[in-house]
């Protein structure tokens, strides 16, 4: 297998089964294994992100880069460095053996001195990416435009007080949407990194909401104009980098879309660490999105219970992932979406091989959670108990209420006559938790 950067891994990471102690092998993720009749790889549709894994050297706000990343050599010519970065990324993706990758325009292309130069850089690197896709079989899960790093976006992109910044952001999204289309991307993501505020003292909430809605309409119109076949996704996050981001969580974004006639045009890219930053569980955000038919894709990662920021660690808890996966299976799967590892190594995990350990662990955790979720779905206990809890709504009273055949006065009459006299029933939470744990403890790996 070609490549110069990951020589510790010679060929593709194999599936070695649960008995294996080889750290550079999968023990659960067996791409061809059928789960509920579908190969594991098609359930999970795993993607590698190019920003944390290939365009970041480990720097944080307190210190310099720590990671061994020869393809980020600071003194290299920017286009030459960009080509090295892409070569490293595709070598890794091919060796990891996952089907997808994701990137921002800026992750691959140097910005140059002008928009035209940025565009020509991105075009050239898109040609390269097409060649790599053909050679490796890797596909683009989603593309996105970085509308938050450059100083011009300090006060937001679509929600900027200056319409020229709005226009600049529009040009960038148009370019990246078309690049995503050229690469056969199955989704296009908008994450509103600085679409929010640092202080209400200088912020007009009504205006900024209207601007954001206009922007999202423009993107949807352009998607239709060029015939992009993928799905448009919005990625909720409540804060960081801003104090308050408008796309706070799934329910907030859903409400915004409905309010502005944009539902039907956008779905959601739910990120685990963003859910917990919003004070929800990842399970909640996925369940909300599935319940309303707006789940699009997943950014797989996790936060840290002691740190209140977006630590973007690789997922490692089957408990945390099994129930979200159950919701996804109940909803019929991810469609055009997938599990993108929007996750980064810890700063001390400086060896290149650490990237493999991180992804192998995350993917095996996802695979095991998928097995647990499928087992829960097949056993049907949770579904049956939930259904039973609402049984009254299938009876005559429930049906009459839902069909609008009873007024408040009608209902009061039934209560007053004694025909209605509710009986309390246990919510059985502990029993349900035991059911879940038994699936987690007993599901077989092979
Ligand atoms: C930031 C984040 C982004 C988006 C893409 O928290 O998650 O990387 O996924 O812009
Ligand atoms: Co993300």
GROMACS .gro file of C-alpha atoms and ligand atoms in nm:
model
  457
    1UNK     CA    1   0.000   0.000   0.000
    2UNK     CA    2   0.156   0.327  -0.110
    3UNK     CA    3   0.264   0.594   0.134
    4UNK     CA    4   0.552   0.746   0.322
    5UNK     CA    5   0.403   0.879   0.641
    6UNK     CA    6   0.264   0.582   0.829
    7UNK     CA    7   0.533   0.319   0.787
    8UNK     CA    8   0.440   0.148   1.119
    9UNK     CA    9   0.132   0.024   0.937
   10UNK     CA   10   0.217  -0.166   0.621
   11UNK     CA   11  -0.120  -0.271   0.485
   12UNK     CA   12  -0.484  -0.226   0.574
   13UNK     CA   13  -0.579  -0.252   0.942
   14UNK     CA   14  -0.727  -0.602   0.964
   15UNK     CA   15  -1.027  -0.731   1.155
   16UNK     CA   16  -0.867  -0.976   1.397
   17UNK     CA   17  -1.161  -1.060   1.622
   18UNK     CA   18  -1.221  -1.030   1.993
   19UNK     CA   19  -0.938  -1.263   2.091
   20UNK     CA   20  -0.671  -1.045   1.933
   21UNK     CA   21  -0.427  -0.839   2.134
   22UNK     CA   22  -0.282  -0.668   1.826
   23UNK     CA   23  -0.328  -0.295   1.894
   24UNK     CA   24  -0.323  -0.224   1.520
   25UNK     CA   25  -0.622  -0.446   1.440
   26UNK     CA   26  -0.996  -0.412   1.482
   27UNK     CA   27  -1.146  -0.647   1.737
   28UNK     CA   28  -1.515  -0.569   1.673
   29UNK     CA   29  -1.538  -0.368   1.351
   30UNK     CA   30  -1.573  -0.624   1.076
   31UNK     CA   31  -1.692  -0.417   0.778
   32UNK     CA   32  -1.864  -0.703   0.597
   33UNK     CA   33  -2.036  -0.852   0.899
   34UNK     CA   34  -2.413  -0.838   0.856
   35UNK     CA   35  -2.605  -0.666   1.132
   36UNK     CA   36  -2.983  -0.676   1.084
   37UNK     CA   37  -2.909  -0.778   0.725
   38UNK     CA   38  -2.682  -0.480   0.646
   39UNK     CA   39  -2.298  -0.479   0.649
   40UNK     CA   40  -2.150  -0.302   0.950
   41UNK     CA   41  -1.963  -0.064   0.720
   42UNK     CA   42  -2.292   0.051   0.565
   43UNK     CA   43  -2.456   0.110   0.904
   44UNK     CA   44  -2.168   0.321   1.032
   45UNK     CA   45  -2.032   0.488   0.716
   46UNK     CA   46  -1.722   0.598   0.906
   47UNK     CA   47  -1.540   0.915   0.806
   48UNK     CA   48  -1.202   1.068   0.897
   49UNK     CA   49  -1.188   1.446   0.942
   50UNK     CA   50  -0.901   1.632   0.782
   51UNK     CA   51  -0.892   1.929   1.023
   52UNK     CA   52  -0.808   1.771   1.359
   53UNK     CA   53  -0.626   1.472   1.216
   54UNK     CA   54  -0.422   1.632   0.936
   55UNK     CA   55  -0.431   2.013   0.959
   56UNK     CA   56  -0.359   2.052   1.334
   57UNK     CA   57  -0.018   2.016   1.494
   58UNK     CA   58  -0.132   1.998   1.856
   59UNK     CA   59  -0.112   2.368   1.938
   60UNK     CA   60  -0.352   2.510   2.196
   61UNK     CA   61  -0.392   2.857   2.343
   62UNK     CA   62  -0.116   2.786   2.593
   63UNK     CA   63   0.148   2.627   2.376
   64UNK     CA   64   0.295   2.532   2.045
   65UNK     CA   65   0.236   2.224   1.834
   66UNK     CA   66   0.349   1.896   1.987
   67UNK     CA   67   0.251   1.638   1.725
   68UNK     CA   68   0.487   1.470   1.484
   69UNK     CA   69   0.337   1.597   1.159
   70UNK     CA   70   0.604   1.629   0.888
   71UNK     CA   71   0.339   1.723   0.633
   72UNK     CA   72   0.273   2.047   0.824
   73UNK     CA   73   0.633   2.172   0.790
   74UNK     CA   74   0.600   2.547   0.845
   75UNK     CA   75   0.881   2.646   0.607
   76UNK     CA   76   0.748   2.455   0.304
   77UNK     CA   77   0.584   2.623   0.006
   78UNK     CA   78   0.209   2.638   0.094
   79UNK     CA   79   0.092   2.437  -0.211
   80UNK     CA   80   0.366   2.178  -0.167
   81UNK     CA   81   0.270   2.144   0.200
   82UNK     CA   82  -0.098   2.112   0.105
   83UNK     CA   83  -0.014   1.827  -0.132
   84UNK     CA   84   0.186   1.650   0.140
   85UNK     CA   85  -0.107   1.692   0.378
   86UNK     CA   86  -0.344   1.536   0.131
   87UNK     CA   87  -0.106   1.251   0.057
   88UNK     CA   88  -0.077   1.178   0.430
   89UNK     CA   89  -0.455   1.190   0.475
   90UNK     CA   90  -0.531   0.947   0.194
   91UNK     CA   91  -0.253   0.711   0.300
   92UNK     CA   92  -0.411   0.704   0.646
   93UNK     CA   93  -0.769   0.663   0.521
   94UNK     CA   94  -0.669   0.381   0.290
   95UNK     CA   95  -0.476   0.199   0.563
   96UNK     CA   96  -0.756   0.247   0.814
   97UNK     CA   97  -0.993   0.105   0.553
   98UNK     CA   98  -1.288   0.338   0.615
   99UNK     CA   99  -1.511   0.461   0.335
  100UNK     CA  100  -1.533   0.838   0.397
  101UNK     CA  101  -1.357   1.162   0.479
  102UNK     CA  102  -1.468   1.522   0.550
  103UNK     CA  103  -1.297   1.859   0.515
  104UNK     CA  104  -1.328   2.239   0.524
  105UNK     CA  105  -1.203   2.435   0.224
  106UNK     CA  106  -0.920   2.576   0.438
  107UNK     CA  107  -0.808   2.232   0.559
  108UNK     CA  108  -0.680   2.149   0.214
  109UNK     CA  109  -0.618   2.476   0.030
  110UNK     CA  110  -0.384   2.765   0.118
  111UNK     CA  111  -0.577   3.093   0.116
  112UNK     CA  112  -0.320   3.290  -0.081
  113UNK     CA  113  -0.348   3.665  -0.126
  114UNK     CA  114  -0.698   3.688  -0.275
  115UNK     CA  115  -1.023   3.501  -0.314
  116UNK     CA  116  -0.928   3.418  -0.675
  117UNK     CA  117  -0.602   3.263  -0.557
  118UNK     CA  118  -0.783   3.064  -0.288
  119UNK     CA  119  -1.024   2.943  -0.552
  120UNK     CA  120  -0.750   2.833  -0.788
  121UNK     CA  121  -0.564   2.656  -0.505
  122UNK     CA  122  -0.881   2.476  -0.402
  123UNK     CA  123  -0.958   2.378  -0.761
  124UNK     CA  124  -0.612   2.226  -0.804
  125UNK     CA  125  -0.637   2.032  -0.479
  126UNK     CA  126  -0.986   1.914  -0.571
  127UNK     CA  127  -0.836   1.764  -0.886
  128UNK     CA  128  -0.580   1.586  -0.667
  129UNK     CA  129  -0.854   1.465  -0.432
  130UNK     CA  130  -1.047   1.322  -0.727
  131UNK     CA  131  -0.739   1.122  -0.823
  132UNK     CA  132  -0.695   0.994  -0.467
  133UNK     CA  133  -1.063   0.901  -0.446
  134UNK     CA  134  -1.029   0.699  -0.763
  135UNK     CA  135  -0.713   0.523  -0.646
  136UNK     CA  136  -0.824   0.448  -0.289
  137UNK     CA  137  -1.202   0.417  -0.320
  138UNK     CA  138  -1.248   0.674  -0.040
  139UNK     CA  139  -1.549   0.903  -0.080
  140UNK     CA  140  -1.646   1.243   0.055
  141UNK     CA  141  -1.905   1.227   0.336
  142UNK     CA  142  -1.927   1.604   0.351
  143UNK     CA  143  -1.758   1.926   0.264
  144UNK     CA  144  -1.789   2.256   0.447
  145UNK     CA  145  -1.654   2.611   0.430
  146UNK     CA  146  -1.454   2.749   0.719
  147UNK     CA  147  -1.638   3.073   0.802
  148UNK     CA  148  -1.481   3.127   1.143
  149UNK     CA  149  -1.097   3.122   1.138
  150UNK     CA  150  -1.013   3.426   0.926
  151UNK     CA  151  -1.023   3.761   1.113
  152UNK     CA  152  -1.282   3.890   0.864
  153UNK     CA  153  -1.530   3.658   1.041
  154UNK     CA  154  -1.461   3.795   1.389
  155UNK     CA  155  -1.824   3.913   1.415
  156UNK     CA  156  -1.977   3.618   1.232
  157UNK     CA  157  -2.036   3.530   0.867
  158UNK     CA  158  -2.406   3.543   0.770
  159UNK     CA  159  -2.488   3.724   1.095
  160UNK     CA  160  -2.212   3.984   1.054
  161UNK     CA  161  -2.319   4.350   1.092
  162UNK     CA  162  -2.138   4.415   0.761
  163UNK     CA  163  -2.315   4.283   0.447
  164UNK     CA  164  -1.978   4.262   0.268
  165UNK     CA  165  -1.877   3.986   0.507
  166UNK     CA  166  -2.209   3.812   0.434
  167UNK     CA  167  -2.124   3.835   0.063
  168UNK     CA  168  -1.774   3.697   0.120
  169UNK     CA  169  -1.917   3.403   0.315
  170UNK     CA  170  -2.168   3.343   0.036
  171UNK     CA  171  -1.887   3.328  -0.220
  172UNK     CA  172  -1.697   3.082  -0.005
  173UNK     CA  173  -1.999   2.853   0.046
  174UNK     CA  174  -2.087   2.863  -0.323
  175UNK     CA  175  -1.732   2.757  -0.407
  176UNK     CA  176  -1.719   2.479  -0.149
  177UNK     CA  177  -2.068   2.349  -0.231
  178UNK     CA  178  -1.956   2.313  -0.593
  179UNK     CA  179  -1.630   2.145  -0.486
  180UNK     CA  180  -1.833   1.904  -0.270
  181UNK     CA  181  -2.052   1.828  -0.570
  182UNK     CA  182  -1.749   1.767  -0.793
  183UNK     CA  183  -1.614   1.521  -0.540
  184UNK     CA  184  -1.947   1.337  -0.523
  185UNK     CA  185  -1.998   1.442  -0.158
  186UNK     CA  186  -2.310   1.296  -0.001
  187UNK     CA  187  -2.374   1.595   0.229
  188UNK     CA  188  -2.277   1.959   0.275
  189UNK     CA  189  -2.242   2.092   0.632
  190UNK     CA  190  -2.290   2.441   0.777
  191UNK     CA  191  -2.155   2.490   1.125
  192UNK     CA  192  -2.218   2.843   1.249
  193UNK     CA  193  -1.894   2.883   1.439
  194UNK     CA  194  -1.927   3.256   1.494
  195UNK     CA  195  -2.298   3.293   1.416
  196UNK     CA  196  -2.385   3.418   1.762
  197UNK     CA  197  -2.264   3.692   1.991
  198UNK     CA  198  -2.004   3.781   2.248
  199UNK     CA  199  -2.221   4.052   2.405
  200UNK     CA  200  -2.583   4.157   2.365
  201UNK     CA  201  -2.471   4.518   2.407
  202UNK     CA  202  -2.375   4.536   2.039
  203UNK     CA  203  -2.610   4.271   1.899
  204UNK     CA  204  -2.946   4.301   1.724
  205UNK     CA  205  -3.094   3.952   1.758
  206UNK     CA  206  -3.382   4.010   1.518
  207UNK     CA  207  -3.160   4.132   1.236
  208UNK     CA  208  -2.905   3.858   1.278
  209UNK     CA  209  -3.175   3.588   1.271
  210UNK     CA  210  -3.317   3.734   0.948
  211UNK     CA  211  -2.968   3.744   0.792
  212UNK     CA  212  -2.901   3.383   0.884
  213UNK     CA  213  -3.233   3.273   0.736
  214UNK     CA  214  -3.158   3.462   0.413
  215UNK     CA  215  -2.819   3.295   0.392
  216UNK     CA  216  -2.966   2.948   0.439
  217UNK     CA  217  -3.226   3.019   0.169
  218UNK     CA  218  -2.948   3.126  -0.070
  219UNK     CA  219  -2.757   2.804  -0.007
  220UNK     CA  220  -3.066   2.589  -0.059
  221UNK     CA  221  -3.145   2.778  -0.381
  222UNK     CA  222  -2.794   2.728  -0.511
  223UNK     CA  223  -2.808   2.358  -0.426
  224UNK     CA  224  -3.122   2.330  -0.640
  225UNK     CA  225  -2.970   2.539  -0.921
  226UNK     CA  226  -2.661   2.322  -0.956
  227UNK     CA  227  -2.849   1.997  -0.889
  228UNK     CA  228  -2.637   1.894  -0.590
  229UNK     CA  229  -2.779   1.556  -0.493
  230UNK     CA  230  -2.648   1.548  -0.135
  231UNK     CA  231  -2.814   1.663   0.185
  232UNK     CA  232  -2.765   2.006   0.343
  233UNK     CA  233  -2.686   1.978   0.712
  234UNK     CA  234  -2.669   2.225   0.999
  235UNK     CA  235  -2.449   2.135   1.294
  236UNK     CA  236  -2.585   2.266   1.625
  237UNK     CA  237  -2.353   2.392   1.897
  238UNK     CA  238  -2.448   2.617   2.189
  239UNK     CA  239  -2.127   2.817   2.242
  240UNK     CA  240  -1.751   2.822   2.180
  241UNK     CA  241  -1.609   3.019   2.013
  242UNK     CA  242  -1.894   3.263   2.084
  243UNK     CA  243  -2.065   3.308   2.419
  244UNK     CA  244  -2.394   3.210   2.259
  245UNK     CA  245  -2.443   3.045   1.920
  246UNK     CA  246  -2.776   3.072   1.742
  247UNK     CA  247  -2.775   2.705   1.635
  248UNK     CA  248  -2.786   2.615   2.004
  249UNK     CA  249  -2.919   2.261   1.986
  250UNK     CA  250  -3.138   2.035   1.772
  251UNK     CA  251  -3.469   2.177   1.893
  252UNK     CA  252  -3.354   2.539   1.847
  253UNK     CA  253  -3.234   2.477   1.492
  254UNK     CA  254  -3.551   2.284   1.410
  255UNK     CA  255  -3.766   2.574   1.535
  256UNK     CA  256  -3.558   2.822   1.333
  257UNK     CA  257  -3.594   2.615   1.016
  258UNK     CA  258  -3.969   2.585   1.056
  259UNK     CA  259  -4.006   2.956   1.136
  260UNK     CA  260  -3.823   3.052   0.816
  261UNK     CA  261  -3.975   2.795   0.581
  262UNK     CA  262  -3.646   2.604   0.560
  263UNK     CA  263  -3.757   2.269   0.700
  264UNK     CA  264  -3.739   2.017   0.423
  265UNK     CA  265  -3.419   2.184   0.298
  266UNK     CA  266  -3.189   2.105   0.591
  267UNK     CA  267  -3.121   1.819   0.827
  268UNK     CA  268  -2.891   1.809   1.129
  269UNK     CA  269  -2.536   1.696   1.187
  270UNK     CA  270  -2.538   1.603   1.555
  271UNK     CA  271  -2.209   1.612   1.743
  272UNK     CA  272  -2.180   1.430   2.076
  273UNK     CA  273  -1.967   1.693   2.252
  274UNK     CA  274  -2.192   1.974   2.131
  275UNK     CA  275  -2.491   1.796   2.282
  276UNK     CA  276  -2.325   1.778   2.622
  277UNK     CA  277  -2.210   2.142   2.598
  278UNK     CA  278  -2.578   2.232   2.549
  279UNK     CA  279  -2.666   2.049   2.869
  280UNK     CA  280  -2.820   1.754   2.688
  281UNK     CA  281  -2.708   1.399   2.637
  282UNK     CA  282  -2.596   1.287   2.292
  283UNK     CA  283  -2.884   1.039   2.319
  284UNK     CA  284  -3.129   1.329   2.361
  285UNK     CA  285  -3.005   1.518   2.055
  286UNK     CA  286  -3.019   1.208   1.836
  287UNK     CA  287  -3.360   1.105   1.971
  288UNK     CA  288  -3.500   1.457   1.909
  289UNK     CA  289  -3.369   1.458   1.553
  290UNK     CA  290  -3.496   1.109   1.473
  291UNK     CA  291  -3.837   1.188   1.626
  292UNK     CA  292  -3.874   1.486   1.392
  293UNK     CA  293  -3.727   1.325   1.082
  294UNK     CA  294  -3.431   1.563   1.066
  295UNK     CA  295  -3.132   1.349   1.157
  296UNK     CA  296  -2.870   1.377   0.885
  297UNK     CA  297  -2.530   1.272   1.012
  298UNK     CA  298  -2.315   1.237   1.323
  299UNK     CA  299  -1.991   1.395   1.440
  300UNK     CA  300  -1.854   1.125   1.669
  301UNK     CA  301  -1.655   1.237   1.972
  302UNK     CA  302  -1.701   1.295   2.343
  303UNK     CA  303  -1.642   1.566   2.601
  304UNK     CA  304  -1.481   1.531   2.937
  305UNK     CA  305  -1.704   1.526   3.245
  306UNK     CA  306  -1.468   1.759   3.432
  307UNK     CA  307  -1.403   2.008   3.151
  308UNK     CA  308  -1.672   2.244   3.032
  309UNK     CA  309  -1.547   2.288   2.677
  310UNK     CA  310  -1.539   2.107   2.345
  311UNK     CA  311  -1.255   1.865   2.414
  312UNK     CA  312  -1.339   1.658   2.104
  313UNK     CA  313  -1.199   1.332   2.242
  314UNK     CA  314  -1.236   1.007   2.056
  315UNK     CA  315  -1.543   0.812   2.172
  316UNK     CA  316  -1.465   0.519   2.400
  317UNK     CA  317  -1.786   0.435   2.582
  318UNK     CA  318  -2.028   0.173   2.450
  319UNK     CA  319  -2.277   0.285   2.716
  320UNK     CA  320  -2.282   0.637   2.570
  321UNK     CA  321  -2.324   0.520   2.211
  322UNK     CA  322  -2.559   0.220   2.230
  323UNK     CA  323  -2.879   0.418   2.289
  324UNK     CA  324  -2.810   0.682   2.022
  325UNK     CA  325  -2.745   0.393   1.784
  326UNK     CA  326  -3.072   0.233   1.884
  327UNK     CA  327  -3.250   0.559   1.793
  328UNK     CA  328  -3.071   0.564   1.458
  329UNK     CA  329  -3.172   0.205   1.384
  330UNK     CA  330  -3.532   0.277   1.487
  331UNK     CA  331  -3.528   0.573   1.249
  332UNK     CA  332  -3.417   0.354   0.959
  333UNK     CA  333  -3.045   0.439   0.959
  334UNK     CA  334  -2.835   0.737   0.862
  335UNK     CA  335  -2.933   0.770   0.497
  336UNK     CA  336  -2.671   0.991   0.330
  337UNK     CA  337  -2.501   1.053   0.667
  338UNK     CA  338  -2.231   0.870   0.854
  339UNK     CA  339  -2.010   0.881   1.162
  340UNK     CA  340  -1.742   1.143   1.105
  341UNK     CA  341  -1.466   1.139   1.365
  342UNK     CA  342  -1.465   1.508   1.451
  343UNK     CA  343  -1.222   1.413   1.726
  344UNK     CA  344  -0.868   1.503   1.810
  345UNK     CA  345  -0.579   1.342   1.986
  346UNK     CA  346  -0.460   1.464   2.322
  347UNK     CA  347  -0.159   1.691   2.287
  348UNK     CA  348   0.076   1.435   2.434
  349UNK     CA  349  -0.031   1.167   2.185
  350UNK     CA  350   0.237   1.293   1.953
  351UNK     CA  351   0.327   0.984   1.753
  352UNK     CA  352   0.176   0.937   1.411
  353UNK     CA  353   0.064   0.588   1.512
  354UNK     CA  354  -0.152   0.743   1.786
  355UNK     CA  355  -0.388   0.850   1.508
  356UNK     CA  356  -0.445   0.483   1.429
  357UNK     CA  357  -0.499   0.389   1.794
  358UNK     CA  358  -0.753   0.669   1.832
  359UNK     CA  359  -0.954   0.575   1.524
  360UNK     CA  360  -0.934   0.199   1.583
  361UNK     CA  361  -1.065   0.244   1.938
  362UNK     CA  362  -1.340   0.482   1.830
  363UNK     CA  363  -1.454   0.259   1.545
  364UNK     CA  364  -1.450  -0.059   1.758
  365UNK     CA  365  -1.655   0.125   2.023
  366UNK     CA  366  -1.907   0.230   1.758
  367UNK     CA  367  -1.920  -0.122   1.618
  368UNK     CA  368  -1.982  -0.273   1.959
  369UNK     CA  369  -2.252  -0.013   2.029
  370UNK     CA  370  -2.412  -0.105   1.698
  371UNK     CA  371  -2.422  -0.473   1.799
  372UNK     CA  372  -2.581  -0.381   2.132
  373UNK     CA  373  -2.835  -0.155   1.961
  374UNK     CA  374  -2.926  -0.422   1.707
  375UNK     CA  375  -2.965  -0.675   1.988
  376UNK     CA  376  -3.197  -0.437   2.176
  377UNK     CA  377  -3.400  -0.376   1.863
  378UNK     CA  378  -3.432  -0.746   1.783
  379UNK     CA  379  -3.527  -0.842   2.138
  380UNK     CA  380  -3.795  -0.572   2.122
  381UNK     CA  381  -3.828  -0.542   2.502
  382UNK     CA  382  -3.768  -0.166   2.515
  383UNK     CA  383  -3.997  -0.097   2.221
  384UNK     CA  384  -4.273  -0.316   2.366
  385UNK     CA  385  -4.251  -0.151   2.708
  386UNK     CA  386  -4.260   0.196   2.558
  387UNK     CA  387  -4.553   0.106   2.335
  388UNK     CA  388  -4.738  -0.041   2.631
  389UNK     CA  389  -4.688   0.280   2.827
  390UNK     CA  390  -4.890   0.470   2.570
  391UNK     CA  391  -5.151   0.197   2.511
  392UNK     CA  392  -5.433   0.424   2.630
  393UNK     CA  393  -5.378   0.651   2.331
  394UNK     CA  394  -5.479   0.366   2.099
  395UNK     CA  395  -5.804   0.316   2.292
  396UNK     CA  396  -6.129   0.504   2.230
  397UNK     CA  397  -6.057   0.800   2.462
  398UNK     CA  398  -5.707   0.857   2.325
  399UNK     CA  399  -5.825   0.835   1.967
  400UNK     CA  400  -6.120   1.071   2.020
  401UNK     CA  401  -5.888   1.330   2.179
  402UNK     CA  402  -5.627   1.308   1.904
  403UNK     CA  403  -5.884   1.328   1.628
  404UNK     CA  404  -6.021   1.647   1.778
  405UNK     CA  405  -6.364   1.504   1.853
  406UNK     CA  406  -6.372   1.612   2.217
  407UNK     CA  407  -6.376   1.968   2.355
  408UNK     CA  408  -6.247   2.078   2.693
  409UNK     CA  409  -6.608   2.073   2.814
  410UNK     CA  410  -6.659   1.717   2.684
  411UNK     CA  411  -6.349   1.605   2.871
  412UNK     CA  412  -6.460   1.782   3.189
  413UNK     CA  413  -6.798   1.610   3.169
  414UNK     CA  414  -6.634   1.268   3.156
  415UNK     CA  415  -6.423   1.350   3.458
  416UNK     CA  416  -6.718   1.488   3.651
  417UNK     CA  417  -6.936   1.186   3.571
  418UNK     CA  418  -6.662   0.955   3.700
  419UNK     CA  419  -6.620   0.787   3.356
  420UNK     CA  420  -6.260   0.904   3.361
  421UNK     CA  421  -6.059   0.816   3.670
  422UNK     CA  422  -5.684   0.780   3.595
  423UNK     CA  423  -5.481   0.506   3.759
  424UNK     CA  424  -5.108   0.572   3.808
  425UNK     CA  425  -4.857   0.322   3.673
  426UNK     CA  426  -4.486   0.272   3.731
  427UNK     CA  427  -4.248   0.429   3.480
  428UNK     CA  428  -4.018   0.129   3.537
  429UNK     CA  429  -3.700   0.331   3.487
  430UNK     CA  430  -3.475   0.098   3.687
  431UNK     CA  431  -3.614  -0.208   3.514
  432UNK     CA  432  -3.551  -0.042   3.175
  433UNK     CA  433  -3.195   0.047   3.277
  434UNK     CA  434  -3.139  -0.316   3.374
  435UNK     CA  435  -3.267  -0.430   3.035
  436UNK     CA  436  -3.017  -0.199   2.863
  437UNK     CA  437  -2.729  -0.317   3.080
  438UNK     CA  438  -2.808  -0.682   3.015
  439UNK     CA  439  -2.781  -0.618   2.642
  440UNK     CA  440  -2.453  -0.433   2.693
  441UNK     CA  441  -2.312  -0.713   2.907
  442UNK     CA  442  -2.425  -1.008   2.702
  443UNK     CA  443  -2.411  -0.917   2.335
  444UNK     CA  444  -2.174  -1.146   2.147
  445UNK     CA  445  -1.894  -1.010   1.936
  446UNK     CA  446  -1.856  -1.283   1.682
  447LIG     C1  447  -1.652   2.269   1.576
  447LIG     C2  448  -1.696   2.163   1.484
  447LIG     C3  449  -1.660   2.181   1.341
  447LIG     C4  450  -1.766   2.135   1.245
  447LIG     C5  451  -1.735   2.167   1.102
  447LIG     O1  452  -1.686   2.248   1.707
  447LIG     O2  453  -1.753   2.065   1.525
  447LIG     O3  454  -1.540   2.116   1.319
  447LIG     O4  455  -1.786   1.998   1.255
  447LIG     O5  456  -1.712   2.301   1.081
  448LIG    CO1  457  -1.825   1.894   1.429
   0.00000   0.00000   0.00000
